[in-house]
XYZ file of C-alpha atoms in Angstrom:
317
model
C -3.350 -35.840 -20.134
C -2.212 -32.226 -20.408
C -3.027 -30.143 -17.344
C -4.162 -26.601 -18.104
C -2.714 -24.210 -15.548
C -3.767 -20.692 -14.634
C -0.665 -18.500 -14.538
C -0.784 -14.808 -13.700
C 1.956 -12.241 -14.072
C 2.441 -9.030 -12.072
C 4.611 -6.724 -14.142
C 5.195 -3.245 -15.485
C 3.000 -2.234 -18.449
C 3.437 -4.908 -21.108
C 2.911 -2.377 -23.887
C 6.148 -0.645 -22.853
C 8.502 -3.627 -22.856
C 11.347 -4.128 -25.341
C 10.150 -7.105 -27.335
C 13.590 -8.461 -28.262
C 14.988 -8.263 -24.732
C 12.144 -8.860 -22.294
C 12.599 -11.973 -20.154
C 9.065 -11.835 -18.774
C 7.663 -12.132 -22.289
C 9.890 -15.177 -22.854
C 8.351 -16.777 -19.758
C 4.816 -15.982 -20.897
C 5.446 -17.362 -24.384
C 6.747 -20.581 -22.830
C 3.643 -20.891 -20.640
C 1.336 -20.152 -23.562
C 2.999 -22.860 -25.666
C 1.772 -25.365 -23.056
C -1.781 -24.160 -23.342
C -1.778 -22.501 -19.934
C -4.265 -19.683 -19.328
C -2.523 -16.364 -18.789
C -3.679 -13.475 -16.619
C -2.144 -10.017 -16.469
C -1.945 -7.652 -13.493
C -0.125 -4.490 -12.549
C 0.393 -3.372 -8.962
C -2.701 -1.155 -9.091
C -4.818 -4.243 -9.835
C -3.996 -5.926 -6.513
C -5.979 -5.704 -3.296
C -6.355 -7.384 0.072
C -9.902 -7.815 1.377
C -10.447 -9.363 4.818
C -7.183 -11.239 4.466
C -7.916 -12.513 0.945
C -5.550 -11.480 -1.861
C -7.523 -10.427 -4.926
C -6.732 -9.048 -8.339
C -8.491 -7.298 -11.188
C -6.956 -9.531 -13.849
C -7.154 -9.340 -17.619
C -6.867 -12.498 -19.682
C -3.747 -12.306 -21.803
C -2.711 -13.729 -25.147
C 0.956 -13.422 -26.167
C 2.589 -13.959 -29.539
C 6.120 -14.131 -30.926
C 5.454 -11.022 -32.974
C 7.737 -7.973 -32.545
C 4.941 -5.617 -33.624
C 1.881 -7.130 -31.933
C 3.027 -9.313 -29.048
C -0.032 -9.237 -26.774
C -3.813 -8.920 -26.631
C -6.032 -8.453 -23.598
C -9.349 -10.260 -23.239
C -11.936 -10.324 -20.488
C -11.387 -8.776 -17.051
C -12.169 -10.800 -13.937
C -11.954 -10.228 -10.203
C -9.928 -13.220 -9.003
C -8.970 -14.644 -5.648
C -5.247 -14.877 -6.304
C -4.867 -17.953 -4.148
C -6.998 -19.895 -6.656
C -4.367 -19.471 -9.359
C -1.781 -22.168 -9.943
C 1.154 -19.776 -10.272
C 1.890 -16.051 -10.074
C 5.041 -14.597 -11.616
C 6.170 -11.524 -9.695
C 8.072 -9.625 -12.379
C 7.641 -6.006 -11.316
C 10.943 -4.205 -11.811
C 12.555 -2.245 -8.973
C 12.678 0.256 -7.343
C 12.255 -1.848 -4.250
C 10.191 0.721 -2.399
C 7.371 0.560 0.143
C 4.859 -0.109 -2.644
C 6.898 -3.136 -3.657
C 6.858 -4.337 -0.047
C 3.088 -3.913 0.215
C 2.733 -5.878 -3.023
C 4.801 -8.686 -1.539
C 2.433 -8.850 1.457
C -0.555 -9.281 -0.851
C 1.250 -11.959 -2.836
C 2.246 -13.749 0.356
C -1.423 -14.019 1.292
C -2.027 -15.513 -2.173
C 0.800 -17.963 -1.525
C -0.712 -18.950 1.820
C -4.024 -19.602 0.040
C -2.424 -22.027 -2.404
C -0.764 -20.175 -5.299
C 2.875 -20.761 -6.171
C 4.493 -17.304 -6.311
C 7.742 -16.998 -8.285
C 9.842 -15.664 -6.706
C 8.613 -16.219 -3.161
C 7.381 -12.951 -1.611
C 9.206 -13.404 1.686
C 12.434 -13.969 -0.211
C 11.872 -10.832 -2.253
C 11.617 -8.855 0.980
C 14.555 -10.549 2.695
C 17.087 -10.712 -0.128
C 18.302 -7.259 -1.063
C 20.272 -7.886 -4.203
C 23.459 -6.279 -2.914
C 23.220 -6.945 0.825
C 22.356 -10.632 0.437
C 25.825 -11.341 -0.933
C 26.882 -11.192 2.738
C 25.267 -14.620 3.204
C 27.912 -16.020 0.808
C 31.163 -14.209 1.677
C 33.219 -17.098 0.288
C 31.861 -16.188 -3.161
C 32.523 -12.448 -3.028
C 35.351 -9.968 -3.287
C 36.024 -7.766 -0.218
C 32.851 -5.792 0.496
C 31.818 -3.156 3.029
C 28.267 -1.983 3.752
C 28.200 1.035 6.014
C 26.991 4.570 6.651
C 30.411 5.567 7.969
C 32.289 7.661 5.424
C 35.574 7.277 7.324
C 35.276 3.493 7.014
C 34.690 3.906 3.285
C 37.792 6.073 3.007
C 39.933 3.507 4.815
C 38.516 0.759 2.587
C 39.547 2.793 -0.464
C 43.080 3.297 0.877
C 43.341 -0.404 1.708
C 42.344 -1.589 -1.761
C 43.531 1.263 -3.960
C 40.538 1.136 -6.278
C 36.906 0.435 -5.382
C 33.351 0.461 -6.683
C 30.774 2.418 -4.649
C 27.012 2.228 -5.176
C 23.670 2.649 -3.415
C 21.858 -0.391 -2.025
C 18.599 0.365 -3.835
C 19.856 1.066 -7.360
C 19.431 -0.937 -10.564
C 20.489 -0.775 -14.202
C 23.883 0.736 -13.416
C 22.525 3.873 -11.755
C 24.847 5.823 -9.444
C 27.778 3.392 -9.666
C 31.146 5.037 -9.074
C 34.678 3.735 -9.594
C 37.109 5.520 -7.267
C 40.878 5.342 -7.058
C 42.922 6.181 -3.990
C 43.765 9.872 -4.003
C 40.675 10.863 -5.998
C 39.589 14.235 -4.625
C 35.976 13.391 -5.465
C 35.948 10.400 -3.103
C 34.501 12.243 -0.112
C 31.831 13.888 -2.265
C 30.818 10.472 -3.598
C 30.648 9.000 -0.101
C 28.585 11.969 1.092
C 26.214 11.612 -1.855
C 25.708 7.851 -1.521
C 25.206 7.930 2.251
C 23.431 11.307 2.376
C 26.065 12.495 4.818
C 26.042 9.303 6.849
C 22.261 8.855 7.089
C 21.936 5.937 4.602
C 23.769 2.671 4.098
C 25.773 2.192 0.908
C 28.093 -0.505 -0.417
C 31.727 -0.416 -1.500
C 33.569 -3.327 -3.085
C 37.099 -3.943 -4.250
C 37.359 -3.039 -7.936
C 37.637 -6.111 -10.155
C 39.671 -5.197 -13.266
C 38.422 -8.252 -15.168
C 35.264 -6.320 -16.000
C 37.140 -4.480 -18.769
C 37.987 -7.601 -20.777
C 35.453 -10.225 -19.724
C 32.594 -8.076 -18.439
C 29.963 -8.517 -15.757
C 28.459 -11.964 -16.361
C 24.877 -12.875 -15.563
C 24.604 -16.520 -14.481
C 20.967 -17.632 -14.427
C 19.737 -20.196 -11.908
C 16.455 -22.062 -12.385
C 15.342 -23.867 -9.225
C 18.950 -23.846 -8.035
C 20.495 -25.209 -11.235
C 22.559 -23.027 -13.586
C 21.734 -22.467 -17.241
C 24.902 -23.713 -19.044
C 25.691 -20.322 -20.581
C 26.236 -16.907 -19.013
C 25.583 -13.485 -20.523
C 28.733 -11.385 -20.254
C 27.883 -7.685 -20.291
C 30.975 -5.925 -21.678
C 31.190 -2.212 -20.801
C 31.407 0.407 -23.497
C 34.930 1.734 -24.004
C 33.846 5.034 -22.434
C 32.077 3.535 -19.403
C 32.851 1.209 -16.483
C 29.379 -0.276 -15.970
C 28.542 -3.792 -17.050
C 24.825 -3.121 -17.401
C 22.884 -3.492 -20.640
C 20.769 -0.508 -19.612
C 23.966 1.557 -19.412
C 25.140 0.609 -22.899
C 27.092 -2.587 -22.216
C 27.262 -5.238 -24.956
C 25.755 -8.651 -24.199
C 27.934 -11.583 -25.254
C 27.116 -15.154 -24.283
C 29.734 -17.619 -23.104
C 29.760 -21.142 -21.646
C 29.947 -21.423 -17.870
C 33.401 -22.099 -16.488
C 34.352 -24.160 -13.440
C 34.270 -21.119 -11.165
C 30.747 -20.208 -12.338
C 29.570 -23.729 -11.571
C 31.160 -23.618 -8.126
C 29.450 -20.319 -7.356
C 26.134 -21.737 -8.572
C 26.570 -24.813 -6.384
C 27.330 -22.660 -3.337
C 24.324 -20.357 -3.803
C 21.725 -22.040 -6.009
C 20.452 -24.888 -3.804
C 20.130 -22.616 -0.771
C 18.035 -20.071 -2.672
C 15.909 -22.775 -4.303
C 15.142 -24.175 -0.848
C 13.837 -20.710 0.068
C 11.486 -20.628 -2.926
C 13.594 -18.512 -5.270
C 13.093 -20.315 -8.582
C 14.605 -17.757 -10.951
C 17.771 -15.974 -9.826
C 20.564 -14.089 -11.567
C 24.102 -14.007 -10.182
C 26.266 -11.100 -11.311
C 29.837 -12.378 -11.585
C 32.990 -10.348 -12.255
C 36.390 -12.001 -12.244
C 34.999 -15.082 -10.529
C 33.320 -13.160 -7.701
C 29.605 -12.588 -7.127
C 28.796 -8.890 -6.835
C 24.978 -9.094 -6.714
C 22.274 -11.742 -6.310
C 19.284 -10.682 -8.409
C 15.926 -12.044 -7.258
C 13.376 -9.356 -8.161
C 13.161 -9.554 -11.959
C 16.358 -11.061 -13.398
C 16.874 -10.674 -17.142
C 19.091 -12.239 -19.793
C 16.774 -14.951 -21.121
C 16.226 -13.523 -24.592
C 19.877 -12.850 -25.347
C 20.983 -16.354 -24.306
C 18.066 -17.993 -26.112
C 18.981 -16.201 -29.318
C 22.720 -16.823 -29.136
C 22.611 -20.496 -28.149
C 19.247 -21.801 -29.330
C 17.944 -22.236 -25.786
C 14.442 -21.998 -24.350
C 15.069 -20.850 -20.795
C 11.414 -19.932 -20.330
C 10.514 -23.596 -20.921
C 13.128 -24.671 -18.354
C 11.463 -22.367 -15.827
C 7.997 -23.684 -16.675
C 9.302 -27.234 -16.127
C 10.511 -26.166 -12.685
C 7.164 -24.544 -11.903
C 5.330 -27.691 -13.015
C 7.502 -29.791 -10.693
C 6.711 -27.475 -7.772
C 3.000 -27.573 -8.550
Protein backbone atom coordinates (compact mmCIF):
# COMPACT_ATOMS: atom_id res chain seq x y z
CA UNK A 1 0.00 0.00 0.00
CA UNK A 2 1.30 3.45 -0.93
CA UNK A 3 1.96 5.68 2.06
CA UNK A 4 0.98 9.31 1.56
CA UNK A 5 3.55 11.57 3.20
CA UNK A 6 3.30 15.21 4.21
CA UNK A 7 6.39 17.02 2.96
CA UNK A 8 6.99 20.71 3.53
CA UNK A 9 9.61 22.93 1.96
CA UNK A 10 11.16 26.10 3.39
CA UNK A 11 12.57 28.09 0.50
CA UNK A 12 12.93 31.44 -1.19
CA UNK A 13 9.86 32.64 -3.14
CA UNK A 14 8.95 29.87 -5.58
CA UNK A 15 7.64 32.39 -8.10
CA UNK A 16 11.18 33.74 -8.52
CA UNK A 17 13.03 30.50 -9.23
CA UNK A 18 14.62 29.61 -12.58
CA UNK A 19 12.44 26.76 -13.75
CA UNK A 20 15.09 24.98 -15.84
CA UNK A 21 17.77 25.09 -13.15
CA UNK A 22 16.06 24.89 -9.76
CA UNK A 23 17.00 21.79 -7.76
CA UNK A 24 14.32 22.38 -5.14
CA UNK A 25 11.63 22.17 -7.81
CA UNK A 26 13.14 18.87 -8.99
CA UNK A 27 12.78 17.54 -5.44
CA UNK A 28 9.18 18.72 -5.18
CA UNK A 29 8.25 17.20 -8.54
CA UNK A 30 9.73 13.88 -7.39
CA UNK A 31 7.71 13.99 -4.16
CA UNK A 32 4.53 14.94 -6.01
CA UNK A 33 4.96 12.00 -8.41
CA UNK A 34 4.60 9.72 -5.36
CA UNK A 35 1.36 11.34 -4.34
CA UNK A 36 2.86 13.06 -1.31
CA UNK A 37 1.11 16.16 0.01
CA UNK A 38 3.25 19.26 -0.38
CA UNK A 39 3.33 22.32 1.87
CA UNK A 40 5.14 25.57 1.18
CA UNK A 41 6.73 27.96 3.69
CA UNK A 42 9.08 30.90 3.64
CA UNK A 43 11.07 32.03 6.67
CA UNK A 44 8.41 34.60 7.59
CA UNK A 45 5.87 31.77 7.93
CA UNK A 46 7.75 30.07 10.78
CA UNK A 47 7.22 30.60 14.49
CA UNK A 48 8.02 29.05 17.85
CA UNK A 49 5.24 29.08 20.45
CA UNK A 50 5.93 27.68 23.93
CA UNK A 51 8.59 25.42 22.47
CA UNK A 52 6.41 24.17 19.60
CA UNK A 53 7.59 24.85 16.04
CA UNK A 54 4.69 26.06 13.91
CA UNK A 55 4.22 27.26 10.37
CA UNK A 56 1.67 29.14 8.31
CA UNK A 57 1.81 26.68 5.42
CA UNK A 58 0.18 26.81 2.01
CA UNK A 59 -0.68 23.60 0.21
CA UNK A 60 1.36 23.37 -2.96
CA UNK A 61 0.86 21.76 -6.34
CA UNK A 62 3.85 21.61 -8.71
CA UNK A 63 3.97 20.80 -12.41
CA UNK A 64 6.64 20.18 -15.03
CA UNK A 65 5.55 23.30 -16.87
CA UNK A 66 8.11 26.07 -17.56
CA UNK A 67 5.37 28.71 -17.63
CA UNK A 68 3.08 27.61 -14.79
CA UNK A 69 5.03 25.37 -12.43
CA UNK A 70 3.13 25.86 -9.17
CA UNK A 71 -0.24 26.63 -7.60
CA UNK A 72 -1.04 27.43 -3.98
CA UNK A 73 -4.12 26.04 -2.25
CA UNK A 74 -5.42 26.34 1.28
CA UNK A 75 -3.42 27.89 4.13
CA UNK A 76 -3.12 26.04 7.43
CA UNK A 77 -1.41 26.67 10.75
CA UNK A 78 0.61 23.48 11.27
CA UNK A 79 2.66 22.03 14.08
CA UNK A 80 5.79 21.34 12.06
CA UNK A 81 6.66 18.29 14.10
CA UNK A 82 3.54 16.56 12.74
CA UNK A 83 4.93 16.61 9.21
CA UNK A 84 6.80 13.61 7.86
CA UNK A 85 9.60 15.63 6.26
CA UNK A 86 10.72 19.24 5.91
CA UNK A 87 13.15 20.28 3.18
CA UNK A 88 15.25 23.24 4.31
CA UNK A 89 16.13 24.83 0.98
CA UNK A 90 16.51 28.50 1.88
CA UNK A 91 19.52 29.88 0.03
CA UNK A 92 22.31 31.70 1.89
CA UNK A 93 23.31 34.21 3.18
CA UNK A 94 23.92 32.24 6.33
CA UNK A 95 23.01 35.07 8.66
CA UNK A 96 21.41 35.31 12.09
CA UNK A 97 17.95 34.88 10.54
CA UNK A 98 19.12 31.61 9.03
CA UNK A 99 20.37 30.50 12.44
CA UNK A 100 17.07 31.38 14.11
CA UNK A 101 15.28 29.40 11.40
CA UNK A 102 17.47 26.40 12.15
CA UNK A 103 16.45 26.58 15.84
CA UNK A 104 12.77 26.46 14.89
CA UNK A 105 13.38 23.54 12.55
CA UNK A 106 15.36 21.72 15.22
CA UNK A 107 12.34 21.91 17.52
CA UNK A 108 10.28 20.42 14.66
CA UNK A 109 12.87 17.66 14.33
CA UNK A 110 12.70 16.94 18.06
CA UNK A 111 8.91 16.65 17.74
CA UNK A 112 9.17 13.99 15.04
CA UNK A 113 9.74 15.57 11.61
CA UNK A 114 12.67 14.54 9.44
CA UNK A 115 14.45 17.77 8.46
CA UNK A 116 16.68 17.64 5.37
CA UNK A 117 19.35 18.75 5.92
CA UNK A 118 19.56 18.43 9.70
CA UNK A 119 19.37 21.85 11.38
CA UNK A 120 22.28 21.26 13.74
CA UNK A 121 24.43 20.27 10.79
CA UNK A 122 23.44 23.41 8.91
CA UNK A 123 24.67 25.47 11.86
CA UNK A 124 27.86 23.48 12.41
CA UNK A 125 29.05 22.95 8.85
CA UNK A 126 30.15 26.22 7.29
CA UNK A 127 30.66 25.29 3.68
CA UNK A 128 34.24 26.53 3.53
CA UNK A 129 35.42 25.98 7.11
CA UNK A 130 34.10 22.42 7.33
CA UNK A 131 36.67 21.27 4.78
CA UNK A 132 39.09 21.37 7.74
CA UNK A 133 37.45 18.17 9.02
CA UNK A 134 38.79 16.42 5.89
CA UNK A 135 42.28 17.85 5.32
CA UNK A 136 43.33 14.70 3.44
CA UNK A 137 40.83 15.69 0.73
CA UNK A 138 41.87 19.33 0.35
CA UNK A 139 44.61 21.45 -1.15
CA UNK A 140 46.64 23.62 1.27
CA UNK A 141 44.22 25.97 3.02
CA UNK A 142 44.53 28.77 5.57
CA UNK A 143 41.68 30.37 7.53
CA UNK A 144 42.81 33.43 9.43
CA UNK A 145 42.31 37.09 10.25
CA UNK A 146 46.05 37.71 10.08
CA UNK A 147 46.99 39.50 6.87
CA UNK A 148 50.70 38.77 7.38
CA UNK A 149 49.92 35.05 7.46
CA UNK A 150 47.97 35.44 4.23
CA UNK A 151 50.92 37.22 2.63
CA UNK A 152 53.32 34.46 3.64
CA UNK A 153 50.88 31.85 2.32
CA UNK A 154 50.84 33.68 -1.02
CA UNK A 155 54.64 33.79 -1.18
CA UNK A 156 54.83 30.10 -0.27
CA UNK A 157 52.45 28.97 -3.00
CA UNK A 158 52.96 31.61 -5.67
CA UNK A 159 49.30 31.79 -6.64
CA UNK A 160 46.26 31.54 -4.37
CA UNK A 161 42.50 31.96 -4.20
CA UNK A 162 41.14 34.26 -1.46
CA UNK A 163 37.47 34.50 -0.49
CA UNK A 164 35.14 35.36 2.39
CA UNK A 165 33.72 32.59 4.58
CA UNK A 166 30.11 33.69 4.12
CA UNK A 167 29.95 34.15 0.34
CA UNK A 168 28.11 32.15 -2.31
CA UNK A 169 27.67 32.10 -6.08
CA UNK A 170 31.24 33.21 -6.76
CA UNK A 171 30.96 36.53 -4.92
CA UNK A 172 34.18 38.24 -3.82
CA UNK A 173 36.53 35.47 -4.99
CA UNK A 174 40.01 36.71 -5.86
CA UNK A 175 42.91 34.99 -7.61
CA UNK A 176 46.22 36.52 -6.52
CA UNK A 177 49.74 35.90 -7.77
CA UNK A 178 52.89 36.56 -5.79
CA UNK A 179 54.03 40.12 -6.38
CA UNK A 180 50.52 41.43 -7.09
CA UNK A 181 50.40 44.94 -5.63
CA UNK A 182 46.69 44.51 -4.95
CA UNK A 183 47.28 41.60 -2.57
CA UNK A 184 47.31 43.67 0.62
CA UNK A 185 44.19 45.57 -0.44
CA UNK A 186 42.40 42.27 -1.05
CA UNK A 187 43.46 40.91 2.33
CA UNK A 188 42.34 44.13 4.02
CA UNK A 189 38.98 43.99 2.25
CA UNK A 190 38.27 40.32 3.00
CA UNK A 191 39.29 40.54 6.66
CA UNK A 192 38.06 44.11 7.24
CA UNK A 193 41.54 45.03 8.39
CA UNK A 194 41.99 41.91 10.48
CA UNK A 195 38.58 41.92 12.19
CA UNK A 196 37.02 39.01 10.22
CA UNK A 197 38.17 35.54 9.27
CA UNK A 198 38.71 34.75 5.59
CA UNK A 199 40.04 31.77 3.66
CA UNK A 200 42.95 31.40 1.26
CA UNK A 201 43.72 28.26 -0.72
CA UNK A 202 46.44 27.20 -3.11
CA UNK A 203 45.33 27.98 -6.66
CA UNK A 204 44.40 24.85 -8.61
CA UNK A 205 45.14 25.45 -12.32
CA UNK A 206 42.95 22.52 -13.38
CA UNK A 207 39.93 24.80 -13.06
CA UNK A 208 40.75 26.34 -16.45
CA UNK A 209 40.42 23.09 -18.42
CA UNK A 210 38.25 20.82 -16.30
CA UNK A 211 36.35 23.32 -14.16
CA UNK A 212 34.95 23.25 -10.64
CA UNK A 213 32.99 20.00 -10.39
CA UNK A 214 29.93 19.54 -8.21
CA UNK A 215 29.74 15.97 -6.87
CA UNK A 216 26.32 15.31 -5.34
CA UNK A 217 25.92 12.96 -2.38
CA UNK A 218 22.54 11.49 -1.43
CA UNK A 219 22.57 9.90 2.03
CA UNK A 220 26.34 9.52 1.73
CA UNK A 221 26.37 7.91 -1.72
CA UNK A 222 27.56 9.78 -4.82
CA UNK A 223 25.43 10.35 -7.90
CA UNK A 224 27.50 8.70 -10.70
CA UNK A 225 27.96 11.94 -12.65
CA UNK A 226 29.42 15.30 -11.64
CA UNK A 227 28.58 18.74 -13.01
CA UNK A 228 31.78 20.45 -14.12
CA UNK A 229 31.36 24.22 -14.07
CA UNK A 230 33.82 25.57 -16.66
CA UNK A 231 34.74 29.25 -16.18
CA UNK A 232 34.15 31.77 -18.92
CA UNK A 233 37.31 32.65 -20.83
CA UNK A 234 37.26 36.09 -19.19
CA UNK A 235 36.68 34.88 -15.62
CA UNK A 236 38.29 32.55 -13.07
CA UNK A 237 35.16 31.50 -11.17
CA UNK A 238 33.62 28.08 -11.60
CA UNK A 239 30.15 29.18 -10.54
CA UNK A 240 27.07 28.97 -12.74
CA UNK A 241 25.84 32.21 -11.18
CA UNK A 242 29.05 33.89 -12.37
CA UNK A 243 28.67 32.73 -15.97
CA UNK A 244 30.40 29.34 -15.88
CA UNK A 245 29.22 26.62 -18.29
CA UNK A 246 27.79 23.43 -16.78
CA UNK A 247 29.07 20.24 -18.40
CA UNK A 248 28.34 16.81 -16.95
CA UNK A 249 30.95 14.08 -16.71
CA UNK A 250 31.19 10.61 -15.14
CA UNK A 251 32.81 10.40 -11.72
CA UNK A 252 36.44 9.34 -11.73
CA UNK A 253 38.29 7.25 -9.16
CA UNK A 254 39.41 10.33 -7.24
CA UNK A 255 35.82 11.63 -7.02
CA UNK A 256 34.69 8.29 -5.62
CA UNK A 257 37.50 8.29 -3.07
CA UNK A 258 36.57 11.78 -1.93
CA UNK A 259 32.92 10.75 -1.67
CA UNK A 260 33.86 7.69 0.38
CA UNK A 261 35.96 9.80 2.75
CA UNK A 262 33.26 12.44 3.32
CA UNK A 263 29.86 11.03 2.41
CA UNK A 264 29.26 8.40 5.12
CA UNK A 265 30.38 10.76 7.88
CA UNK A 266 27.98 13.49 6.77
CA UNK A 267 25.13 11.03 6.27
CA UNK A 268 25.63 9.81 9.84
CA UNK A 269 25.15 13.42 10.95
CA UNK A 270 21.83 13.72 9.10
CA UNK A 271 23.06 15.51 5.99
CA UNK A 272 21.13 13.71 3.25
CA UNK A 273 21.84 16.02 0.32
CA UNK A 274 25.36 17.43 0.01
CA UNK A 275 27.42 18.93 -2.79
CA UNK A 276 31.21 18.62 -2.89
CA UNK A 277 33.04 21.23 -4.95
CA UNK A 278 36.07 19.53 -6.50
CA UNK A 279 38.90 21.15 -8.47
CA UNK A 280 41.85 19.11 -9.66
CA UNK A 281 40.94 16.25 -7.34
CA UNK A 282 40.70 18.42 -4.21
CA UNK A 283 37.58 19.45 -2.29
CA UNK A 284 37.33 23.22 -1.96
CA UNK A 285 33.86 23.47 -0.36
CA UNK A 286 31.28 21.18 1.23
CA UNK A 287 27.83 22.54 0.38
CA UNK A 288 25.07 21.61 2.83
CA UNK A 289 22.66 24.56 2.80
CA UNK A 290 20.96 24.31 -0.60
CA UNK A 291 23.17 22.40 -3.06
CA UNK A 292 22.21 22.64 -6.73
CA UNK A 293 23.05 20.76 -9.92
CA UNK A 294 20.14 18.32 -10.06
CA UNK A 295 18.42 19.72 -13.14
CA UNK A 296 21.54 19.94 -15.29
CA UNK A 297 22.60 16.35 -14.52
CA UNK A 298 19.06 15.03 -14.95
CA UNK A 299 18.83 16.63 -18.37
CA UNK A 300 22.26 15.57 -19.61
CA UNK A 301 22.17 11.96 -18.41
CA UNK A 302 18.50 11.04 -18.11
CA UNK A 303 18.65 10.84 -14.32
CA UNK A 304 16.03 11.53 -11.67
CA UNK A 305 18.11 12.67 -8.71
CA UNK A 306 15.04 14.03 -6.94
CA UNK A 307 13.61 10.49 -6.89
CA UNK A 308 16.90 9.16 -5.46
CA UNK A 309 16.60 11.71 -2.65
CA UNK A 310 12.96 10.79 -2.00
CA UNK A 311 14.01 7.13 -1.77
CA UNK A 312 16.57 8.12 0.86
CA UNK A 313 13.98 10.14 2.77
CA UNK A 314 11.55 7.21 2.66
CA UNK A 315 14.23 4.92 4.10
CA UNK A 316 14.88 7.38 6.94
CA UNK A 317 11.17 7.71 7.66
